[in-house]
Coordinates of C-alpha atoms in Angstrom, one line a residue:
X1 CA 24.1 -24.5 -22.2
X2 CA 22.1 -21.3 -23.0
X3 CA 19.8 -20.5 -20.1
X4 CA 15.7 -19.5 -20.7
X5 CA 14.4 -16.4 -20.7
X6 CA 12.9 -14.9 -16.9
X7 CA 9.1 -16.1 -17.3
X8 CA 6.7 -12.6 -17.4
X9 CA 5.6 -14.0 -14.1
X10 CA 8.6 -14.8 -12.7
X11 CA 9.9 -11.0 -13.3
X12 CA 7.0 -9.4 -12.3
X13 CA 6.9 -11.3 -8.9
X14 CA 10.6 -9.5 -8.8
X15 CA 9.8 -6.1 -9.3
X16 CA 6.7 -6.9 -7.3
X17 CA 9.1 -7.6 -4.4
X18 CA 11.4 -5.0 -5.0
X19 CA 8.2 -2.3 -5.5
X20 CA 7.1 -3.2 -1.9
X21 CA 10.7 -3.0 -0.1
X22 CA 11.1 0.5 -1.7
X23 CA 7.4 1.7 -1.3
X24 CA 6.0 0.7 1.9
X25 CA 9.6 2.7 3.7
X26 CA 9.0 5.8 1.2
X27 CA 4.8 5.8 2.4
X28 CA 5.8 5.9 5.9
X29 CA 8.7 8.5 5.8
X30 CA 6.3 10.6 3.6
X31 CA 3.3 11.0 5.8
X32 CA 5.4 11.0 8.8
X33 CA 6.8 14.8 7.4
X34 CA 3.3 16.3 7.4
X35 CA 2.9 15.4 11.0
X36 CA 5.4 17.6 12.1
X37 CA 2.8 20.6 11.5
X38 CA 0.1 18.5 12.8
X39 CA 1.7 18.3 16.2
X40 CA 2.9 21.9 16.0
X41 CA -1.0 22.9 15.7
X42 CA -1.9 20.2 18.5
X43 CA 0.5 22.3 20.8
X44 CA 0.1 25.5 20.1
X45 CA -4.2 24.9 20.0
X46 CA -4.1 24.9 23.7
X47 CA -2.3 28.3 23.8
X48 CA -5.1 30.4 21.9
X49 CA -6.9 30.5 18.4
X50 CA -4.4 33.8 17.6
X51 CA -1.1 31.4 17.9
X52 CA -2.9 28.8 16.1
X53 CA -4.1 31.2 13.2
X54 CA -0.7 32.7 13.4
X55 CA 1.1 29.3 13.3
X56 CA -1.6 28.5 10.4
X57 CA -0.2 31.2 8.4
X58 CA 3.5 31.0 8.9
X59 CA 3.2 27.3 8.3
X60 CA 2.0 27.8 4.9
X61 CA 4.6 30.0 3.9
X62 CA 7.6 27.6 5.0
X63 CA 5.7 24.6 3.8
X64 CA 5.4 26.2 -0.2
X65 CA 9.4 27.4 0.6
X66 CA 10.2 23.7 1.1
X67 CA 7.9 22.5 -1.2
X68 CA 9.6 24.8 -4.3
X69 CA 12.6 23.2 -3.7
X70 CA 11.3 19.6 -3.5
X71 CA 13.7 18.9 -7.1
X72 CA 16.4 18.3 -4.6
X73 CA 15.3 15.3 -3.7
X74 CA 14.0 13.7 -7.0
X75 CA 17.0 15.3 -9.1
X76 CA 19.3 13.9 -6.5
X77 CA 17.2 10.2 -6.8
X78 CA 17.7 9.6 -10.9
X79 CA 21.3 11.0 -10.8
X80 CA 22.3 8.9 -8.0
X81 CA 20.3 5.4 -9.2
X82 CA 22.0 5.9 -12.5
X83 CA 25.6 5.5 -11.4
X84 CA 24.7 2.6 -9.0
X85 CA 23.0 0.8 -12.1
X86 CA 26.7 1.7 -13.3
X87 CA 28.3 0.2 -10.7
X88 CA 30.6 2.9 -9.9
X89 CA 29.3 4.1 -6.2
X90 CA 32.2 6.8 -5.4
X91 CA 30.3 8.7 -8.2
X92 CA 26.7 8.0 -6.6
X93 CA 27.7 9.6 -3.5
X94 CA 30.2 12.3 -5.2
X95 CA 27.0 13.3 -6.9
X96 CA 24.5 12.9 -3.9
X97 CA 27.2 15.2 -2.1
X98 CA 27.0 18.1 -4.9
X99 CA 22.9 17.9 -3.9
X100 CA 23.8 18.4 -0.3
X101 CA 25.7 21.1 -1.0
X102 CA 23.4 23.0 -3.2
X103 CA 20.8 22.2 -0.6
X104 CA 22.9 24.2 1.9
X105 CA 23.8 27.1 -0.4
X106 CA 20.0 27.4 -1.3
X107 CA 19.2 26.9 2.3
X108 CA 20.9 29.7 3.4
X109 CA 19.7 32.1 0.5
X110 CA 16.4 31.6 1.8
X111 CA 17.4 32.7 5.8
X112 CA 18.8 35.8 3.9
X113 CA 16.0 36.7 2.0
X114 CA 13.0 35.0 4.8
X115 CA 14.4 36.9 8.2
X116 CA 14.1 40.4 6.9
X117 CA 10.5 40.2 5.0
X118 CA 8.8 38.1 7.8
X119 CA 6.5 40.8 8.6
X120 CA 5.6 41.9 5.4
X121 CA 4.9 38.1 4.1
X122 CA 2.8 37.4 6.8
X123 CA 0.4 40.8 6.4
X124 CA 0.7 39.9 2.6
X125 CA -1.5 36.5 3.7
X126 CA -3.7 38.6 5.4
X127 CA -2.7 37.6 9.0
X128 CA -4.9 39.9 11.3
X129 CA -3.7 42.1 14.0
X130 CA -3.3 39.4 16.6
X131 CA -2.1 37.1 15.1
X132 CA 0.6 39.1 12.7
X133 CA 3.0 38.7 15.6
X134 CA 3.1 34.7 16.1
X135 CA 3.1 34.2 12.6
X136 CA 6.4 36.4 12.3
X137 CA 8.0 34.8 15.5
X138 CA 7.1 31.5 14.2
X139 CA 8.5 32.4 10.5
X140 CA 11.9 34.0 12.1
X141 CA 13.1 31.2 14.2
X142 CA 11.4 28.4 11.5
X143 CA 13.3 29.8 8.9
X144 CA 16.8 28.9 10.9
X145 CA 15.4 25.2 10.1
X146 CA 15.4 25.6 6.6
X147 CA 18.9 24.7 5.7
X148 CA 18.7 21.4 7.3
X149 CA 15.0 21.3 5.7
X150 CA 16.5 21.2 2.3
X151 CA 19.3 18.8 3.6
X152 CA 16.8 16.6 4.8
X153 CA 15.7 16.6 0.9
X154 CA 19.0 16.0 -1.0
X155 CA 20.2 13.5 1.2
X156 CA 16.4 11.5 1.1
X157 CA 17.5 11.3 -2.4
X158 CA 21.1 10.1 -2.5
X159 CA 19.4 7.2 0.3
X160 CA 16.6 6.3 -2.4
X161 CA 19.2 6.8 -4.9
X162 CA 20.9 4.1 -3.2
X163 CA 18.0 2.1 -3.2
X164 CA 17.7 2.5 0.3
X165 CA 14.4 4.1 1.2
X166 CA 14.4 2.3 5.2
X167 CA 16.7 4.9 6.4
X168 CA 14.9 8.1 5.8
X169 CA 11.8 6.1 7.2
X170 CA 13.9 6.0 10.3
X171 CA 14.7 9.2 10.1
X172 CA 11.8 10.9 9.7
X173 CA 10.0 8.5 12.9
X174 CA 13.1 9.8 14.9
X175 CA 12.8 13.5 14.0
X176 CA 9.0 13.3 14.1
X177 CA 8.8 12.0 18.2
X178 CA 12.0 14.9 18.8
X179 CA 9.6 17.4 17.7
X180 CA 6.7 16.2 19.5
X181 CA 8.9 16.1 22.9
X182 CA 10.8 18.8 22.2
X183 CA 7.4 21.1 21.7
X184 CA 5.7 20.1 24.5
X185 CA 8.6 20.8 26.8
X186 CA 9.6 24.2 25.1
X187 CA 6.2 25.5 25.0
X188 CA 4.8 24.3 28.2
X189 CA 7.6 22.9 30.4
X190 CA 9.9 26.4 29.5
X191 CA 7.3 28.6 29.0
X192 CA 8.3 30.1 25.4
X193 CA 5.1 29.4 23.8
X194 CA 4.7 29.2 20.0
X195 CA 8.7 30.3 19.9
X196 CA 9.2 27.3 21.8
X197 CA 7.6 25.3 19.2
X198 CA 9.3 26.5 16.1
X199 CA 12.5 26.2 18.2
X200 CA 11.4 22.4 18.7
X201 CA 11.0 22.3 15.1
X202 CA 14.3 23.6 14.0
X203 CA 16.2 21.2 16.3
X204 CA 14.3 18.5 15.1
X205 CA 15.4 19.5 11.6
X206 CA 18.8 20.0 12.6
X207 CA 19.2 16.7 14.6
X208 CA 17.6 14.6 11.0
X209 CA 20.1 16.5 8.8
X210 CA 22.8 15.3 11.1
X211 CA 21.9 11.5 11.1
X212 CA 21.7 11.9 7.2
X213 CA 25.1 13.3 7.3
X214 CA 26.4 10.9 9.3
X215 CA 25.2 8.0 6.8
X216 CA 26.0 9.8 3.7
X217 CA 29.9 11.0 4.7
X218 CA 30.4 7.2 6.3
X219 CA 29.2 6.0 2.9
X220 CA 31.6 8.5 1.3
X221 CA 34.7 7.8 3.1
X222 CA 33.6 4.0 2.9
X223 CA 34.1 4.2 -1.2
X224 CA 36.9 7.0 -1.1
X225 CA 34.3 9.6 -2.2
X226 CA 35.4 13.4 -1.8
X227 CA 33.3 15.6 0.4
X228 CA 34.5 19.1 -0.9
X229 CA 32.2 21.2 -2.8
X230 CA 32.7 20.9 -6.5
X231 CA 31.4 24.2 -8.6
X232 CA 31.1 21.7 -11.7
X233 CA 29.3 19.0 -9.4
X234 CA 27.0 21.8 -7.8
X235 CA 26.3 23.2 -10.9
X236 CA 25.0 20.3 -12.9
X237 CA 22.5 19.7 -10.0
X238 CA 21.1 22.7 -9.9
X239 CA 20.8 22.6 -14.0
X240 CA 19.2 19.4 -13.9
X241 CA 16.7 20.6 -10.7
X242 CA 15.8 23.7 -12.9
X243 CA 13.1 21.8 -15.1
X244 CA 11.1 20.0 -12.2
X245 CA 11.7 23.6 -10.5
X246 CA 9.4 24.9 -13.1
X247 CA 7.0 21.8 -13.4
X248 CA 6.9 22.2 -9.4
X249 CA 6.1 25.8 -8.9
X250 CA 3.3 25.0 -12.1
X251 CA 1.6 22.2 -10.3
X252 CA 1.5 24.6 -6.8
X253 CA -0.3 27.3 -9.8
X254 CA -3.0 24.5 -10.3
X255 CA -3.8 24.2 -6.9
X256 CA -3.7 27.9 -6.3
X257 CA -5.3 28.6 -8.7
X258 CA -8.1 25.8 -7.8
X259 CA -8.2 27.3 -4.1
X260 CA -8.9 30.9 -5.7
X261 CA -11.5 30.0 -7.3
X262 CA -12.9 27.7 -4.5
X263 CA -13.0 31.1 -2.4
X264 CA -15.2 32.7 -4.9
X265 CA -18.0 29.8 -4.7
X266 CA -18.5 30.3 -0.9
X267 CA -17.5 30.2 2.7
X268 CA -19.1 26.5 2.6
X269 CA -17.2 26.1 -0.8
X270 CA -13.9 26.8 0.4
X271 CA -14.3 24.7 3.2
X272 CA -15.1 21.9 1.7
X273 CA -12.7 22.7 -0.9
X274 CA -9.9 22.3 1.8
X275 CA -11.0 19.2 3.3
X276 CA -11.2 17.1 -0.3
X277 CA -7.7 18.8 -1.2
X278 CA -6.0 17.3 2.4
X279 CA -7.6 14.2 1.8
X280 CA -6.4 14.2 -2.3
X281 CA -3.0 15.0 -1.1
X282 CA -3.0 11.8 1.6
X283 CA -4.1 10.0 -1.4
X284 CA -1.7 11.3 -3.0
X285 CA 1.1 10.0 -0.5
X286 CA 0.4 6.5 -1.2
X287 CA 0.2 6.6 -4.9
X288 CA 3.9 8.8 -4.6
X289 CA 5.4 6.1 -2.6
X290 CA 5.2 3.3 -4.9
X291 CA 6.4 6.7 -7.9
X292 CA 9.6 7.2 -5.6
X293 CA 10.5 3.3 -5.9
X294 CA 9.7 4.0 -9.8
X295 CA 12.7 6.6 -9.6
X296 CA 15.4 4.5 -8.3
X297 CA 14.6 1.6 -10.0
X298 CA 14.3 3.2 -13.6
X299 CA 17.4 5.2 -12.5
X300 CA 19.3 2.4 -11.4
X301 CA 18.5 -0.1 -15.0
X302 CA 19.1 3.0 -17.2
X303 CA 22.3 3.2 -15.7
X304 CA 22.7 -0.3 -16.1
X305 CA 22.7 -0.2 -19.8
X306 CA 19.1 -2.4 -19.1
X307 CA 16.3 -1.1 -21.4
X308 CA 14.0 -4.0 -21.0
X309 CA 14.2 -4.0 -17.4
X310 CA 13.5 -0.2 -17.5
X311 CA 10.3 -1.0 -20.0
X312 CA 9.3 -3.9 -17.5
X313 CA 9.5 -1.9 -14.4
X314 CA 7.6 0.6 -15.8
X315 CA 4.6 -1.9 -17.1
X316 CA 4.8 -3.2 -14.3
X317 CA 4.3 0.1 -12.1
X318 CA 1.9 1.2 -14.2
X319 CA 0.1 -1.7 -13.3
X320 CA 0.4 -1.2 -9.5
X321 CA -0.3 2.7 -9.9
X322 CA -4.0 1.5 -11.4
X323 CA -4.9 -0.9 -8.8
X324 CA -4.1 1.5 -5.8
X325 CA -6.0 4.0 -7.9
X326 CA -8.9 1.6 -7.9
X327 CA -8.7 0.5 -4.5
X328 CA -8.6 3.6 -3.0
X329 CA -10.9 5.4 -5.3
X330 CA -13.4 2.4 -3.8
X331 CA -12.4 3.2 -0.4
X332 CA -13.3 6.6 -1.0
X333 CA -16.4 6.8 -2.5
X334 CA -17.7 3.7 0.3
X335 CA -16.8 5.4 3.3
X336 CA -17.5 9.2 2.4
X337 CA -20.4 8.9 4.7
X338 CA -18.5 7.6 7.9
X339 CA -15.9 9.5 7.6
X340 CA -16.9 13.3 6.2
X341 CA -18.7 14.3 9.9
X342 CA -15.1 13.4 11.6
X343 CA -14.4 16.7 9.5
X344 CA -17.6 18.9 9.7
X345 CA -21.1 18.4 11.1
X346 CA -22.6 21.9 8.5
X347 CA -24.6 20.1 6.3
X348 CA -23.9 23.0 3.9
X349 CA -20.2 21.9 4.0
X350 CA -21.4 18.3 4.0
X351 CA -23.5 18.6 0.8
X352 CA -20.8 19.7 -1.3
X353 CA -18.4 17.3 -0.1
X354 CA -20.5 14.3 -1.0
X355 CA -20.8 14.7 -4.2
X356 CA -17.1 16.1 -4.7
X357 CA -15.7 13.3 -3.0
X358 CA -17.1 11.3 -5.3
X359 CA -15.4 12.8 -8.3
X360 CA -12.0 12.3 -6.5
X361 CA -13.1 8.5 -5.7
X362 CA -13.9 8.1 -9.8
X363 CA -10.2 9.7 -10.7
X364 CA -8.0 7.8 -8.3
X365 CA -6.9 5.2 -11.1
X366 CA -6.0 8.1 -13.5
X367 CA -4.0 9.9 -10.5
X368 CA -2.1 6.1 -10.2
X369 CA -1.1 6.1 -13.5
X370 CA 0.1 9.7 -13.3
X371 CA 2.0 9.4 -10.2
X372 CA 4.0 6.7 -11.7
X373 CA 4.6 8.1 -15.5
X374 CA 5.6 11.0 -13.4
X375 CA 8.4 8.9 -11.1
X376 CA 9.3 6.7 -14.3
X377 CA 10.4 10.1 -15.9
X378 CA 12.3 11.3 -13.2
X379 CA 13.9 8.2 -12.5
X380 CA 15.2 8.9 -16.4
X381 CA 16.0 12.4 -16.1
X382 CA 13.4 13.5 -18.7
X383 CA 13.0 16.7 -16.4
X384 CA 12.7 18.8 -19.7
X385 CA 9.3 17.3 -20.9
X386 CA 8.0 17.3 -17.7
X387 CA 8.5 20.8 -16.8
X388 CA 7.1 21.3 -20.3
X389 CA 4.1 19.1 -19.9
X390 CA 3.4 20.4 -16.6
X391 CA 3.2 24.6 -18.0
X392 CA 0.9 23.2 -21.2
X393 CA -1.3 21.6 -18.7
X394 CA -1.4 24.7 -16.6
X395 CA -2.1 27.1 -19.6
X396 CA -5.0 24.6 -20.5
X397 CA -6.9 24.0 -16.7
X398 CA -6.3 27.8 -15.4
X399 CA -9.3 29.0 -18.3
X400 CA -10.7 26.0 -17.4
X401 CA -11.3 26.7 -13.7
X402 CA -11.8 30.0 -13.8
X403 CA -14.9 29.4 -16.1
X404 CA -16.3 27.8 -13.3
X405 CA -18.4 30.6 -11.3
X406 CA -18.4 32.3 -14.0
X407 CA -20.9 29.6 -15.3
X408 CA -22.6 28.8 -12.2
X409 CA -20.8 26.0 -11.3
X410 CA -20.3 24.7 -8.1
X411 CA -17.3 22.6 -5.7
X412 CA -18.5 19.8 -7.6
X413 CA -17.7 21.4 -11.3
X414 CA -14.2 23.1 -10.2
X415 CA -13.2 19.2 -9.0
X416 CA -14.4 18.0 -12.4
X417 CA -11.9 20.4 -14.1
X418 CA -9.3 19.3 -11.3
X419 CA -10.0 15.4 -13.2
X420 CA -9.3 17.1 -16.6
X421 CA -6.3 18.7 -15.1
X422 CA -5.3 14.8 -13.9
X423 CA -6.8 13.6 -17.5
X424 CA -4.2 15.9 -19.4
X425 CA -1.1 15.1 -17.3
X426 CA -1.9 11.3 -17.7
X427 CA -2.1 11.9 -22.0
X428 CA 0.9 13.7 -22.1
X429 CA 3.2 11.3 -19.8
X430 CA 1.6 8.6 -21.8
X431 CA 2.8 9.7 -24.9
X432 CA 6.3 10.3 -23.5
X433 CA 6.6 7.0 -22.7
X434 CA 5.2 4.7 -25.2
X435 CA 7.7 6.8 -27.8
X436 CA 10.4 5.5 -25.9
X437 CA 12.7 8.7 -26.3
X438 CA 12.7 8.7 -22.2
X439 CA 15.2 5.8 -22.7
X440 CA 19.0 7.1 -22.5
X441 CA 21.3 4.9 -21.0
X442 CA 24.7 5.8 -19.6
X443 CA 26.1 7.0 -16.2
X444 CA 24.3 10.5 -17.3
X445 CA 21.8 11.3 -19.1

């Protein structure tokens, strides 16, 4: 007896399900990193505004060092879903292991180069007199963290590799109330003030790369994986992080670049500027979520020898990415006037941040789809084409943006080009996928 065909329905209420079990854990564990900076300013606030503009400053710096290096994660994700579509686990964690240790060996590259330019990174961002020293006591004992940082990264991808994204949700709750304790009784109950908060910090880091170390090696010695560094092993994850190392470091051009020029419209400008870019990047989180499910589950049915599945699941997110688009592009535009004079009561920030709002409200559904093209390919491995995509978008927004006060323009006309930035990424992932050459089955890619 020949069975019938899964229903379109049917299967979509499957990748529906397994969409939400992936997505609503990888949400959570990705606003719950941001928070450790949000509590470190919380705390040191109350010291004085020269540790806060110092922690302000140091913060940045070790947030784009982490950020640069973000590959480990999704690089670690597709190679790890592939050999579980496979079904050959020892490899999945042999290969999530390679990530860790590249993490480490990168990790500790950055203490070596971080410690002894501390001073001179923090006067390059302009830190003033006062607040010069916090920033460098902050960056010095911070930068200890950032090992266990990158860590953190690699083995978030071997878990959402394993189509386990729960655990780092976990995680990052556990390591988030740590910090929070440990800051509070560092820099008030022992006195050490803002080095007692980036001491918290670091042992919060330290204690989350532990747990993940712990679940990874217990996995590892579970299926008779090796835990010795493997030069081969190490090596192929680096090559394959070097292409969303390049579409990375081009995407944090567009929104320097869009900052820059922000500066040049305006104090008011800037500020507003600021506020729309941390509420585009919260935005952003949700949207990523349901991208990083999109990575282990194309991963995982490439592996698998499954291109249909692969074609569904991505329809099918696609579909997902447009609604959250529209939903929260409604949300948005709705309750801009509730919610902007929780951020500023200047009606010359205000102004601008009506109307701009706005644009970001009218581009959420584009941003869905691009979040999700952008996870499909990952999942795939198609890092090539989107470090490729990613520098031919640059090379066409950067004229774009910086045409902006040159013409007069305003906030409202630098957001605009931020949509055409968003507008290009969309057309080039689109064509990527409906030619079907991000398809390649197999173990590897």
């Amino acid at each position: 007896m020949t069975l019938a065909p899964a229903s379109p329905r049917r299967t979509g209420r499957r990748h529906d399900r397994e969409i939400i079990a992936l997505a609503l854990p990888a949400f959570g564990s990705l606003v719950a990193e941001p928070l450790f900076v949000m509590v470190d300013s919380a705390v040191i606030g109350h010291l004085g505004t020269p540790q806060l503009a110092g922690l302000g400053i140091a913060a940045s710096l070790l947030t784009t060092a982490v950020a640069v290096f973000v590959f480990l994660a999704y690089a670690t994700t597709a190679a790890v879903a592939r050999r579980v579509g496979a079904g050959d686990l020892p490899a999945a964690i042999r290969q999530g292991m390679d990530g860790i240790w590249l993490a480490l060996l990168l990790g500790a590259a950055v203490i070596t180069a971080v410690l002894p330019t501390a001073p001179w990174l923090v006067e390059l961002f302009g830190a003033s007199g006062t607040a010069a020293p916090y920033a460098t006591t902050y960056l010095r004992i911070s930068a200890l963290g950032i090992p266990a940082m990158l860590v953190v990264l690699a083995a978030t991808g071997v878990l959402r590799g394993l189509q386990d994204t729960r655990t780092p949700l976990y995680v990052a709750i556990g390591g988030f109330s740590a910090n929070a304790a440990l800051n509070i009784g560092l820099v008030y109950g022992a006195g050490l003030g803002i080095a007692g908060s980036a001491w918290g910090t670091v042992v919060a880091q330290c204690g989350m790369a532990a747990v993940y170390l712990v679940v990874v090696v217990r996995g590892a010695r579970r299926h008779g994986a090796s835990l010795r560094p493997d030069a081969a092993g190490i090596r192929a994850s680096a090559q394959a992080g070097v292409p969303l190392l390049v579409r990375t470091l081009s995407l944090r051009a567009v929104l320097m670049i869009a900052t820059a020029v922000a500066a040049r419209l305006g104090d008011a400008e800037i500020a507003a500027h600021q506020i729309v870019l941390t509420l585009w990047s919260l935005l952003a989180f949700a949207l990523d979520a349901i991208a990083i499910a999109g990575q282990a589950i194309i991963g995982r049915c490439l592996g698998a020898g499954d291109r249909d599945g692969a074609r569904a699941a991505c329809r099918r997110m696609v579909q997902w990415g447009i609604a959250s688009g529209l939903v929260l592009g409604v949300l948005v535009a709705v309750a801009r006037p509730l919610f902007i004079p929780l951020f500023t009561t200047d009606p010359a920030v205000q102004g601008p941040l009506l109307t701009t709002l706005l644009v970001v409200a009218v581009t959420q559904p584009v941003s869905g789809i691009v979040f999700i093209l952008d996870g499909v390919l990952m999942g795939a491995g198609d890092g090539p084409y989107l470090a490729w995509a990613m520098v031919v978008t640059l090379a066409l927004f950067a004229p774009l943006a910086l045409a902006v006060p040159l013409l007069g323009g305003g906030l409202g006309a630098l957001w605009w080009a931020m949509a055409v930035m968003m507008t290009l990424r969309m057309l080039t992932l689109w064509l990527r996928t409906r030619s079907g050459r991000w398809i390649v089955t197999g173990a590897s890619r």
